[in-house]
């Protein structure tokens, strides 16, 4: 263990992650294997993500609804590919109320089937389209190898479900959702992501096309941080989601679904964290600034009073601030280390010397310019300049993450170079599109095709594994993933 109390990333990234999420007071382990208790500090991050995304969803014309978490097993069986894809992850209730149930109930793994049932009831005419629904909910997928935020048996998410008159309108919706997720990741999480389509072997069960945003974590692995699916008429056929068109003919609707979960918090942790703990982008930090008064007895009381005054000024300026003035038994050094562990973007130290000099000592969690980690700012200017300091830190984290991704991504053509590249980063390579070939690549390297990038240039070449012609007309991003 390092002196800060967590395993260094270079020694064991997985151990570092597991320790940080607990020591930074984001989560605790739940009473059932694979479940998690999200503590207030971690839940505040989810609330900030949720509020931003919910605003985007509503601004685009969607309405929130709430559907049951218990789904009749027969609903899932109506779309064969869907139930087959989810079958290993299902939690099924067979006994309730002191007796066996006539029909088993599936605890919601996702809601295409139950929402499809009600879309069929609510849609009659072309005038009912598009139907734009969203749900904030918890879902259950039985995980064999759980990891907090990334893969847990129960997790929080939003799931959009929409129905449209035709493929063009449904595809516009699918791509809107993908763009909303990419913007959220970049704007709030300072996480640069690659948007694009999944290969057929990586598609969502029952989808015609699946789109994803993929981020690179600081161990070089990929994280799927949000997905959007064009479902075609697959679910419309299974649930008879149809409408009367302008000519009076019954026509199948085209549906979509899209979702982002608490996995995004795991992405923030692994995109920015370091050996001291979390590094939080200001727009997602529960506390953007923590003020630590320094001193004992009268000097400590004077520093605490000044800290509270400064805290009120920062709050009035729209800054999320916490004044750490109610734990006199803890030394300032302990508090500094604790707030570094918890990833607070900016710490302000206030002691007698600072107050006498009319300044506050402002410490960034990471220096945004070499040597610029700590500076003294006149007390009367702090509330005025702090918002710009936070914006600068947010932009710095995005640049840093972009640079890391570029340094660890390379275009490769030969198999040996491919295997070496995906051992620690991402490879951009040609692929034949054959699922069996994807399986061979995964078996030998643990890497999978993460995304066919939307903005990748048109290129042709031979598959990096089998030598057959590329199926996609561009290079595919491969990497090991969470």
Coordinates of N, CA and C in Angstrom, one line a residue, residues 204-438:
X204 N -26.8 -5.3 -29.3 CA -27.8 -5.6 -28.3 C -28.8 -6.6 -28.8
X205 N -29.2 -7.5 -27.9 CA -30.0 -8.6 -28.3 C -31.4 -8.1 -28.8
X206 N -31.7 -8.4 -30.1 CA -33.0 -7.9 -30.7 C -32.8 -6.7 -31.5
X207 N -31.7 -6.0 -31.5 CA -31.5 -4.8 -32.3 C -31.1 -5.1 -33.7
X208 N -31.4 -4.1 -34.6 CA -30.9 -4.1 -36.0 C -29.6 -3.5 -36.0
X209 N -29.4 -2.4 -35.3 CA -28.1 -1.7 -35.2 C -27.9 -1.2 -33.8
X210 N -26.7 -1.3 -33.3 CA -26.4 -0.8 -31.9 C -25.2 0.2 -32.1
X211 N -25.4 1.4 -31.4 CA -24.4 2.4 -31.4 C -23.9 2.6 -29.9
X212 N -22.7 3.1 -29.8 CA -22.0 3.1 -28.5 C -21.1 4.4 -28.4
X213 N -20.8 4.8 -27.2 CA -19.7 5.7 -26.9 C -18.7 4.9 -26.1
X214 N -17.5 4.9 -26.5 CA -16.4 4.2 -25.8 C -15.3 5.1 -25.3
X215 N -15.0 5.0 -24.0 CA -14.0 5.8 -23.4 C -12.8 4.9 -23.0
X216 N -11.6 5.6 -23.0 CA -10.4 4.8 -22.6 C -10.1 5.2 -21.1
X217 N -9.9 4.1 -20.3 CA -9.6 4.3 -18.9 C -8.0 4.4 -18.8
X218 N -7.6 4.7 -17.6 CA -6.1 5.0 -17.4 C -5.3 3.7 -17.4
X219 N -5.9 2.6 -17.5 CA -5.1 1.3 -17.7 C -5.2 0.9 -19.2
X220 N -5.7 1.7 -20.0 CA -5.7 1.4 -21.5 C -6.9 0.6 -21.9
X221 N -7.8 0.2 -21.0 CA -9.0 -0.6 -21.3 C -10.1 0.4 -21.8
X222 N -11.1 -0.2 -22.5 CA -12.2 0.5 -22.9 C -13.4 0.3 -22.0
X223 N -14.2 1.4 -21.9 CA -15.5 1.3 -21.2 C -16.6 1.8 -22.1
X224 N -17.6 0.9 -22.2 CA -18.8 1.3 -23.0 C -19.7 2.1 -22.0
X225 N -19.8 3.4 -22.3 CA -20.4 4.3 -21.4 C -21.9 4.7 -21.7
X226 N -22.4 4.3 -22.8 CA -23.8 4.6 -23.2 C -24.1 3.9 -24.5
X227 N -25.3 3.4 -24.7 CA -25.6 2.8 -26.0 C -27.0 3.2 -26.5
X228 N -27.1 3.2 -27.8 CA -28.4 3.5 -28.4 C -28.7 2.5 -29.5
X229 N -29.9 2.0 -29.6 CA -30.2 0.9 -30.4 C -31.4 1.2 -31.4
X230 N -31.2 1.0 -32.7 CA -32.3 1.0 -33.6 C -32.9 -0.5 -33.6
X231 N -34.1 -0.6 -33.2 CA -34.7 -2.0 -33.1 C -35.5 -2.4 -34.3
X232 N -35.5 -1.5 -35.3 CA -36.3 -1.9 -36.5 C -37.8 -2.1 -36.2
X233 N -38.3 -3.2 -36.8 CA -39.7 -3.6 -36.4 C -39.7 -4.9 -35.7
X234 N -38.5 -5.3 -35.1 CA -38.5 -6.6 -34.4 C -39.4 -6.7 -33.2
X235 N -39.4 -5.6 -32.4 CA -40.3 -5.7 -31.2 C -41.7 -5.3 -31.7
X236 N -41.9 -4.5 -32.7 CA -43.2 -4.1 -33.2 C -43.9 -5.4 -33.7
X237 N -43.2 -6.3 -34.3 CA -43.8 -7.5 -34.8 C -44.2 -8.4 -33.6
X238 N -43.3 -8.5 -32.6 CA -43.6 -9.4 -31.5 C -44.7 -8.9 -30.6
X239 N -44.9 -7.5 -30.5 CA -45.9 -7.0 -29.6 C -47.0 -6.3 -30.4
X240 N -47.0 -6.4 -31.7 CA -48.1 -5.8 -32.6 C -48.2 -4.3 -32.3
X241 N -47.0 -3.6 -32.3 CA -47.0 -2.2 -32.2 C -47.2 -1.6 -33.7
X242 N -48.4 -1.3 -34.0 CA -48.7 -0.8 -35.3 C -49.7 0.4 -35.3
X243 N -49.7 1.1 -36.4 CA -50.5 2.3 -36.5 C -51.2 2.3 -37.9
X244 N -52.3 3.1 -37.9 CA -53.0 3.3 -39.2 C -52.4 4.5 -39.9
X245 N -51.8 4.3 -41.1 CA -51.2 5.4 -41.8 C -52.2 6.3 -42.4
X246 N -51.7 7.3 -43.1 CA -52.6 8.3 -43.7 C -53.5 7.7 -44.8
X247 N -53.1 6.5 -45.3 CA -54.0 5.9 -46.3 C -54.9 4.9 -45.7
X248 N -54.8 4.7 -44.4 CA -55.7 3.8 -43.7 C -55.2 2.4 -43.5
X249 N -54.0 2.1 -43.9 CA -53.4 0.8 -43.8 C -52.7 0.6 -42.5
X250 N -52.7 -0.6 -41.9 CA -52.0 -0.9 -40.7 C -50.5 -1.1 -41.0
X251 N -49.7 -0.4 -40.3 CA -48.2 -0.4 -40.5 C -47.5 -0.6 -39.2
X252 N -46.4 -1.4 -39.3 CA -45.6 -1.6 -38.1 C -44.8 -0.4 -37.8
X253 N -44.7 0.0 -36.5 CA -43.9 1.1 -36.0 C -42.4 0.6 -36.0
X254 N -41.5 1.6 -36.1 CA -40.1 1.3 -35.9 C -39.7 1.9 -34.5
X255 N -39.0 1.0 -33.7 CA -38.7 1.4 -32.3 C -37.2 1.6 -32.0
X256 N -36.9 2.3 -31.0 CA -35.6 2.5 -30.5 C -35.5 2.3 -29.0
X257 N -34.3 2.0 -28.5 CA -34.1 2.1 -27.0 C -32.7 2.6 -26.8
X258 N -32.4 3.2 -25.7 CA -31.1 3.8 -25.4 C -31.0 4.0 -23.9
X259 N -29.7 3.8 -23.4 CA -29.6 3.9 -22.0 C -28.2 4.3 -21.5
X260 N -28.1 5.0 -20.4 CA -26.9 5.3 -19.7 C -27.1 5.0 -18.2
X261 N -26.1 4.5 -17.5 CA -26.2 4.0 -16.1 C -25.2 4.6 -15.2
X262 N -25.3 4.1 -13.9 CA -24.3 4.5 -12.9 C -22.9 4.0 -13.3
X263 N -22.8 3.2 -14.4 CA -21.4 2.8 -14.9 C -20.6 4.1 -15.3
X264 N -21.3 5.1 -15.7 CA -20.6 6.4 -16.0 C -19.8 6.9 -14.9
X265 N -20.2 6.7 -13.6 CA -19.4 7.1 -12.5 C -18.1 6.3 -12.4
X266 N -18.2 5.0 -12.7 CA -17.0 4.2 -12.8 C -16.1 4.8 -13.8
X267 N -16.6 5.2 -15.0 CA -15.8 5.8 -16.0 C -15.1 7.0 -15.6
X268 N -15.8 7.9 -14.8 CA -15.1 9.1 -14.3 C -14.0 8.7 -13.4
X269 N -14.2 7.8 -12.5 CA -13.1 7.4 -11.6 C -11.9 6.9 -12.4
X270 N -12.1 6.0 -13.4 CA -11.0 5.4 -14.1 C -10.4 6.3 -15.2
X271 N -11.1 7.3 -15.6 CA -10.5 8.2 -16.6 C -9.6 9.2 -16.0
X272 N -9.9 9.6 -14.7 CA -9.1 10.8 -14.1 C -8.3 10.4 -12.9
X273 N -8.7 9.3 -12.2 CA -8.1 9.1 -10.9 C -6.6 8.9 -10.9
X274 N -5.9 9.0 -9.8 CA -4.5 8.8 -9.7 C -4.1 8.1 -8.4
X275 N -2.9 8.0 -8.0 CA -2.5 7.2 -6.9 C -2.9 7.8 -5.5
X276 N -3.3 9.0 -5.6 CA -3.9 9.7 -4.4 C -5.4 9.5 -4.2
X277 N -6.0 9.0 -5.3 CA -7.4 8.7 -5.2 C -8.2 9.2 -6.3
X278 N -9.4 9.8 -6.1 CA -10.3 10.3 -7.1 C -9.7 11.6 -7.6
X279 N -10.0 11.9 -8.9 CA -9.8 13.3 -9.4 C -11.1 13.6 -10.1
X280 N -11.9 14.5 -9.6 CA -13.2 14.7 -10.1 C -13.3 16.0 -11.0
X281 N -13.9 15.9 -12.1 CA -14.2 17.1 -12.9 C -15.1 18.0 -12.2
X282 N -14.9 19.3 -12.1 CA -15.7 20.2 -11.3 C -17.2 20.1 -11.5
X283 N -17.6 19.8 -12.8 CA -19.1 19.8 -13.1 C -19.8 18.6 -12.5
X284 N -19.0 17.6 -12.1 CA -19.5 16.4 -11.5 C -19.1 16.2 -10.0
X285 N -18.4 17.1 -9.5 CA -17.9 17.0 -8.1 C -19.0 17.4 -7.1
X286 N -19.3 16.5 -6.1 CA -20.3 16.9 -5.1 C -19.9 18.2 -4.4
X287 N -18.6 18.3 -4.1 CA -18.0 19.6 -3.6 C -17.0 20.0 -4.6
X288 N -17.2 21.2 -5.2 CA -16.2 21.7 -6.1 C -15.0 22.3 -5.4
X289 N -15.3 22.9 -4.2 CA -14.3 23.5 -3.4 C -14.5 23.1 -1.9
X290 N -13.4 22.8 -1.2 CA -13.5 22.5 0.2 C -12.6 23.5 0.9
X291 N -13.1 24.2 1.9 CA -12.3 25.2 2.7 C -11.9 24.5 4.0
X292 N -10.6 24.5 4.3 CA -10.1 23.9 5.5 C -9.4 25.0 6.4
X293 N -10.1 25.4 7.5 CA -9.5 26.4 8.4 C -8.4 25.8 9.2
X294 N -7.4 26.5 9.5 CA -6.2 26.0 10.2 C -5.9 26.8 11.4
X295 N -5.7 26.1 12.5 CA -5.4 26.8 13.8 C -6.1 26.2 14.9
X296 N -5.6 26.5 16.1 CA -6.2 26.0 17.4 C -6.7 27.1 18.2
X297 N -7.7 26.8 19.0 CA -8.3 27.7 20.0 C -8.7 29.0 19.3
X298 N -8.3 30.2 19.8 CA -8.8 31.5 19.2 C -8.4 31.6 17.7
X299 N -7.2 31.2 17.4 CA -6.8 31.3 16.0 C -7.7 30.4 15.1
X300 N -8.0 29.2 15.6 CA -8.8 28.3 14.9 C -10.2 28.8 14.7
X301 N -10.7 29.5 15.8 CA -12.1 30.1 15.7 C -12.1 31.2 14.7
X302 N -11.1 32.0 14.7 CA -11.0 33.1 13.7 C -11.0 32.6 12.3
X303 N -10.1 31.5 12.1 CA -10.0 30.9 10.7 C -11.3 30.3 10.3
X304 N -12.0 29.6 11.3 CA -13.3 29.0 10.9 C -14.3 30.0 10.6
X305 N -14.4 31.1 11.3 CA -15.3 32.2 11.0 C -15.1 32.8 9.6
X306 N -13.8 33.0 9.3 CA -13.5 33.5 7.9 C -13.8 32.5 6.9
X307 N -13.6 31.2 7.2 CA -13.9 30.2 6.2 C -15.4 30.1 5.9
X308 N -16.2 30.3 7.0 CA -17.6 30.3 6.7 C -18.1 31.5 5.9
X309 N -17.5 32.6 6.2 CA -17.8 33.8 5.4 C -17.5 33.6 3.9
X310 N -16.3 33.1 3.7 CA -15.8 32.8 2.3 C -16.7 31.8 1.7
X311 N -17.1 30.7 2.4 CA -18.0 29.7 1.9 C -19.3 30.3 1.5
X312 N -19.9 31.2 2.2 CA -21.1 31.8 1.9 C -21.0 32.6 0.6
X313 N -19.9 33.3 0.4 CA -19.6 34.1 -0.8 C -19.5 33.2 -2.0
X314 N -18.8 32.1 -1.8 CA -18.7 31.1 -3.0 C -20.0 30.5 -3.3
X315 N -20.8 30.1 -2.3 CA -22.1 29.6 -2.6 C -23.0 30.6 -3.3
X316 N -22.9 31.8 -3.0 CA -23.7 32.8 -3.7 C -23.2 33.0 -5.1
X317 N -22.0 32.6 -5.4 CA -21.4 32.7 -6.7 C -21.7 31.5 -7.5
X318 N -22.5 30.5 -6.9 CA -22.9 29.3 -7.7 C -21.9 28.1 -7.5
X319 N -21.0 28.2 -6.6 CA -20.0 27.2 -6.4 C -20.5 26.2 -5.3
X320 N -20.4 24.9 -5.6 CA -20.7 23.9 -4.6 C -19.5 23.8 -3.6
X321 N -19.7 24.3 -2.4 CA -18.6 24.4 -1.4 C -18.9 23.7 -0.1
X322 N -17.9 23.2 0.5 CA -18.0 22.6 1.9 C -16.9 23.2 2.8
X323 N -17.3 23.7 3.9 CA -16.4 24.2 4.9 C -16.2 23.1 6.0
X324 N -14.9 22.6 6.0 CA -14.6 21.5 6.9 C -14.2 22.1 8.3
X325 N -15.1 22.6 9.1 CA -14.8 23.3 10.3 C -15.4 22.6 11.6
X326 N -15.9 21.4 11.4 CA -16.5 20.8 12.6 C -15.8 19.5 13.0
X327 N -14.5 19.4 12.6 CA -13.8 18.2 13.1 C -12.4 18.6 13.7
X328 N -12.5 19.3 14.8 CA -11.2 19.9 15.4 C -10.2 18.8 15.8
X329 N -10.7 17.6 16.0 CA -9.8 16.5 16.4 C -8.9 16.1 15.3
X330 N -9.2 16.4 14.1 CA -8.4 16.0 13.0 C -7.4 17.1 12.5
X331 N -6.2 16.7 12.2 CA -5.2 17.7 11.8 C -5.5 18.2 10.4
X332 N -5.0 19.4 10.1 CA -5.2 19.9 8.7 C -4.6 18.9 7.7
X333 N -3.4 18.3 8.0 CA -2.8 17.4 7.0 C -3.7 16.2 6.7
X334 N -4.3 15.7 7.8 CA -5.2 14.6 7.6 C -6.4 15.0 6.6
X335 N -6.9 16.2 6.9 CA -8.0 16.7 6.0 C -7.6 16.9 4.6
X336 N -6.3 17.4 4.4 CA -5.8 17.6 3.1 C -5.8 16.3 2.3
X337 N -5.2 15.3 3.0 CA -5.1 13.9 2.3 C -6.5 13.4 2.1
X338 N -7.4 13.5 3.0 CA -8.8 13.0 2.8 C -9.5 13.6 1.6
X339 N -9.4 14.9 1.5 CA -10.1 15.6 0.3 C -9.4 15.4 -1.0
X340 N -8.1 15.1 -0.9 CA -7.4 14.6 -2.1 C -7.9 13.3 -2.5
X341 N -8.0 12.4 -1.6 CA -8.6 11.0 -1.8 C -10.0 11.1 -2.5
X342 N -10.8 12.1 -2.0 CA -12.2 12.2 -2.5 C -12.3 13.0 -3.7
X343 N -11.2 13.5 -4.2 CA -11.1 14.1 -5.6 C -11.6 15.5 -5.7
X344 N -11.7 16.3 -4.6 CA -12.2 17.6 -4.7 C -11.3 18.5 -5.6
X345 N -11.9 19.1 -6.6 CA -11.0 19.9 -7.5 C -10.2 20.9 -6.9
X346 N -10.7 21.7 -5.9 CA -10.0 22.8 -5.4 C -10.1 22.8 -3.8
X347 N -9.0 22.9 -3.2 CA -9.0 23.1 -1.7 C -8.5 24.5 -1.4
X348 N -9.1 25.1 -0.4 CA -8.7 26.4 0.1 C -8.2 26.3 1.5
X349 N -7.0 26.7 1.8 CA -6.5 26.6 3.2 C -6.5 28.0 3.7
X350 N -7.0 28.1 5.0 CA -7.1 29.5 5.6 C -6.6 29.4 7.0
X351 N -5.4 30.0 7.2 CA -4.8 30.1 8.6 C -4.6 31.5 9.0
X352 N -4.0 31.7 10.2 CA -3.8 33.1 10.6 C -2.9 33.9 9.7
X353 N -1.9 33.2 9.2 CA -1.0 34.0 8.3 C -1.7 34.4 7.0
X354 N -2.6 33.5 6.5 CA -3.3 33.9 5.3 C -4.2 35.1 5.6
X355 N -5.0 35.0 6.7 CA -5.9 36.0 7.1 C -5.2 37.3 7.3
X356 N -4.1 37.3 8.0 CA -3.4 38.5 8.3 C -2.9 39.1 7.0
X357 N -2.6 38.3 6.0 CA -2.1 38.8 4.7 C -3.2 39.1 3.8
X358 N -4.5 38.8 4.2 CA -5.6 39.1 3.3 C -5.7 38.2 2.1
X359 N -5.2 37.0 2.3 CA -5.2 36.1 1.1 C -5.8 34.7 1.5
X360 N -6.1 33.9 0.5 CA -6.4 32.5 0.7 C -5.5 31.6 -0.1
X361 N -5.0 30.5 0.5 CA -4.2 29.6 -0.3 C -5.0 28.6 -1.0
X362 N -5.0 28.7 -2.4 CA -5.8 27.9 -3.2 C -5.0 26.8 -3.8
X363 N -5.4 25.5 -3.6 CA -4.7 24.3 -4.1 C -5.5 23.5 -5.1
X364 N -5.1 23.4 -6.3 CA -5.8 22.5 -7.3 C -5.5 21.1 -7.0
X365 N -6.4 20.2 -7.3 CA -6.2 18.7 -7.1 C -5.0 18.3 -8.0
X366 N -4.9 18.8 -9.2 CA -3.8 18.6 -10.1 C -3.4 19.9 -10.6
X367 N -2.1 20.2 -10.8 CA -1.7 21.4 -11.5 C -2.1 21.4 -12.9
X368 N -2.8 22.5 -13.4 CA -3.2 22.5 -14.8 C -2.0 23.0 -15.7
X369 N -1.1 23.7 -15.1 CA 0.2 24.0 -15.8 C 1.3 23.6 -14.8
X370 N 2.4 23.2 -15.4 CA 3.5 22.7 -14.6 C 3.9 23.7 -13.6
X371 N 3.9 23.3 -12.3 CA 4.3 24.2 -11.2 C 3.1 24.9 -10.6
X372 N 2.0 24.9 -11.3 CA 0.8 25.7 -10.9 C -0.1 24.8 -10.1
X373 N 0.2 24.5 -8.9 CA -0.7 23.7 -8.1 C -1.2 24.4 -6.9
X374 N -0.5 25.4 -6.4 CA -0.9 26.2 -5.2 C -0.6 27.6 -5.5
X375 N -1.5 28.5 -5.1 CA -1.3 29.9 -5.3 C -2.1 30.7 -4.2
X376 N -1.7 31.9 -3.9 CA -2.4 32.7 -3.0 C -3.2 33.8 -3.7
X377 N -4.4 33.9 -3.4 CA -5.4 34.8 -4.0 C -6.0 35.7 -3.0
X378 N -6.0 37.1 -3.2 CA -6.7 38.0 -2.3 C -8.1 37.5 -1.9
X379 N -8.3 37.6 -0.6 CA -9.6 37.0 -0.1 C -10.8 37.7 -0.8
X380 N -10.7 39.0 -1.1 CA -11.9 39.6 -1.7 C -12.1 39.2 -3.1
X381 N -11.1 38.5 -3.7 CA -11.1 38.2 -5.1 C -11.5 36.7 -5.3
X382 N -11.5 35.9 -4.3 CA -11.6 34.5 -4.4 C -13.0 34.1 -5.1
X383 N -14.1 34.6 -4.6 CA -15.4 34.3 -5.1 C -15.5 34.7 -6.6
X384 N -14.8 35.8 -6.9 CA -14.8 36.2 -8.3 C -14.0 35.3 -9.3
X385 N -12.9 34.8 -8.8 CA -12.0 34.1 -9.7 C -12.2 32.6 -9.7
X386 N -12.8 32.1 -8.6 CA -13.0 30.6 -8.5 C -13.7 30.0 -9.6
X387 N -14.8 30.5 -10.1 CA -15.5 29.9 -11.3 C -14.6 29.7 -12.5
X388 N -13.7 30.6 -12.8 CA -12.8 30.5 -13.9 C -11.8 29.4 -13.6
X389 N -11.3 29.3 -12.4 CA -10.4 28.3 -12.0 C -11.0 26.9 -12.2
X390 N -12.2 26.8 -11.8 CA -12.9 25.5 -12.0 C -13.1 25.1 -13.4
X391 N -13.5 26.1 -14.2 CA -13.6 25.9 -15.7 C -12.3 25.5 -16.3
X392 N -11.2 26.1 -15.9 CA -9.9 25.8 -16.4 C -9.5 24.3 -16.0
X393 N -9.9 23.9 -14.8 CA -9.6 22.6 -14.3 C -10.4 21.5 -15.1
X394 N -11.7 21.9 -15.4 CA -12.5 21.0 -16.2 C -11.9 20.8 -17.6
X395 N -11.5 21.9 -18.2 CA -10.9 21.8 -19.6 C -9.6 21.0 -19.5
X396 N -8.8 21.2 -18.5 CA -7.5 20.5 -18.4 C -7.7 19.0 -18.3
X397 N -8.7 18.6 -17.5 CA -8.9 17.1 -17.4 C -9.3 16.5 -18.7
X398 N -10.1 17.2 -19.5 CA -10.5 16.7 -20.8 C -9.3 16.6 -21.7
X399 N -8.5 17.7 -21.8 CA -7.3 17.7 -22.6 C -6.3 16.5 -22.2
X400 N -6.2 16.3 -20.9 CA -5.3 15.3 -20.4 C -5.8 13.9 -20.8
X401 N -7.1 13.7 -20.7 CA -7.7 12.4 -21.1 C -7.6 12.2 -22.6
X402 N -7.8 13.2 -23.4 CA -7.6 13.1 -24.8 C -6.2 12.8 -25.2
X403 N -5.2 13.4 -24.5 CA -3.8 13.1 -24.8 C -3.5 11.7 -24.5
X404 N -4.0 11.2 -23.3 CA -3.7 9.9 -22.9 C -4.2 8.9 -23.9
X405 N -5.4 9.1 -24.4 CA -6.0 8.2 -25.4 C -5.2 8.2 -26.7
X406 N -4.8 9.3 -27.1 CA -4.1 9.4 -28.4 C -2.7 8.7 -28.2
X407 N -2.1 8.9 -27.1 CA -0.8 8.2 -26.8 C -0.9 6.7 -26.8
X408 N -2.1 6.2 -26.5 CA -2.2 4.8 -26.3 C -3.1 4.1 -27.3
X409 N -3.3 4.8 -28.5 CA -4.0 4.3 -29.6 C -3.1 4.3 -30.9
X410 N -3.1 3.2 -31.6 CA -2.3 3.2 -32.8 C -3.0 2.3 -33.9
X411 N -2.8 2.7 -35.2 CA -3.2 2.0 -36.3 C -2.2 0.9 -36.6
X412 N -2.7 -0.4 -36.7 CA -1.9 -1.5 -36.9 C -2.4 -2.4 -38.0
X413 N -1.5 -3.1 -38.7 CA -2.0 -4.0 -39.8 C -1.6 -5.4 -39.6
X414 N -0.4 -5.7 -38.9 CA 0.0 -7.0 -38.7 C -0.5 -7.6 -37.4
X415 N -0.6 -8.9 -37.3 CA -1.1 -9.6 -36.1 C -0.3 -9.4 -34.9
X416 N 1.1 -9.5 -35.0 CA 1.9 -9.3 -33.9 C 1.8 -7.9 -33.3
X417 N 1.8 -6.9 -34.2 CA 1.7 -5.5 -33.8 C 0.3 -5.3 -33.1
X418 N -0.7 -6.0 -33.6 CA -2.1 -5.9 -33.0 C -2.1 -6.4 -31.6
X419 N -1.5 -7.6 -31.4 CA -1.5 -8.3 -30.1 C -0.8 -7.4 -29.1
X420 N 0.3 -6.8 -29.5 CA 1.1 -6.0 -28.6 C 0.4 -4.7 -28.3
X421 N -0.3 -4.1 -29.2 CA -1.0 -2.9 -29.0 C -2.2 -3.0 -28.0
X422 N -3.0 -4.1 -28.2 CA -4.2 -4.3 -27.4 C -3.8 -4.7 -26.0
X423 N -2.6 -5.1 -25.7 CA -2.1 -5.5 -24.4 C -2.2 -4.3 -23.4
X424 N -2.0 -3.1 -24.0 CA -2.0 -1.9 -23.1 C -2.8 -0.8 -23.6
X425 N -3.5 -0.9 -24.7 CA -4.2 0.2 -25.3 C -5.2 -0.2 -26.4
X426 N -5.5 0.7 -27.3 CA -6.4 0.4 -28.4 C -5.7 0.3 -29.7
X427 N -6.2 -0.6 -30.5 CA -5.7 -0.8 -31.9 C -6.8 -0.4 -32.9
X428 N -6.4 0.4 -33.9 CA -7.3 0.6 -35.0 C -6.9 -0.3 -36.1
X429 N -7.8 -1.2 -36.5 CA -7.4 -2.3 -37.4 C -8.6 -2.6 -38.3
X430 N -8.3 -3.2 -39.4 CA -9.3 -3.7 -40.3 C -9.8 -5.1 -39.9
X431 N -11.1 -5.3 -40.1 CA -11.7 -6.6 -39.7 C -12.7 -7.0 -40.8
X432 N -12.8 -8.4 -40.9 CA -13.6 -9.0 -41.9 C -15.1 -8.9 -41.6
X433 N -15.5 -8.7 -40.3 CA -16.9 -8.7 -39.9 C -17.4 -10.0 -39.5
X434 N -16.6 -11.1 -39.5 CA -17.1 -12.4 -39.2 C -17.1 -12.5 -37.6
X435 N -18.2 -12.9 -37.0 CA -18.2 -13.1 -35.6 C -17.3 -14.1 -35.1
X436 N -17.1 -15.2 -35.9 CA -16.2 -16.3 -35.5 C -14.8 -15.7 -35.4
X437 N -14.4 -14.8 -36.3 CA -13.1 -14.2 -36.3 C -12.9 -13.3 -35.1
X438 N -14.0 -12.6 -34.7 CA -14.0 -11.8 -33.5 C -13.7 -12.7 -32.3

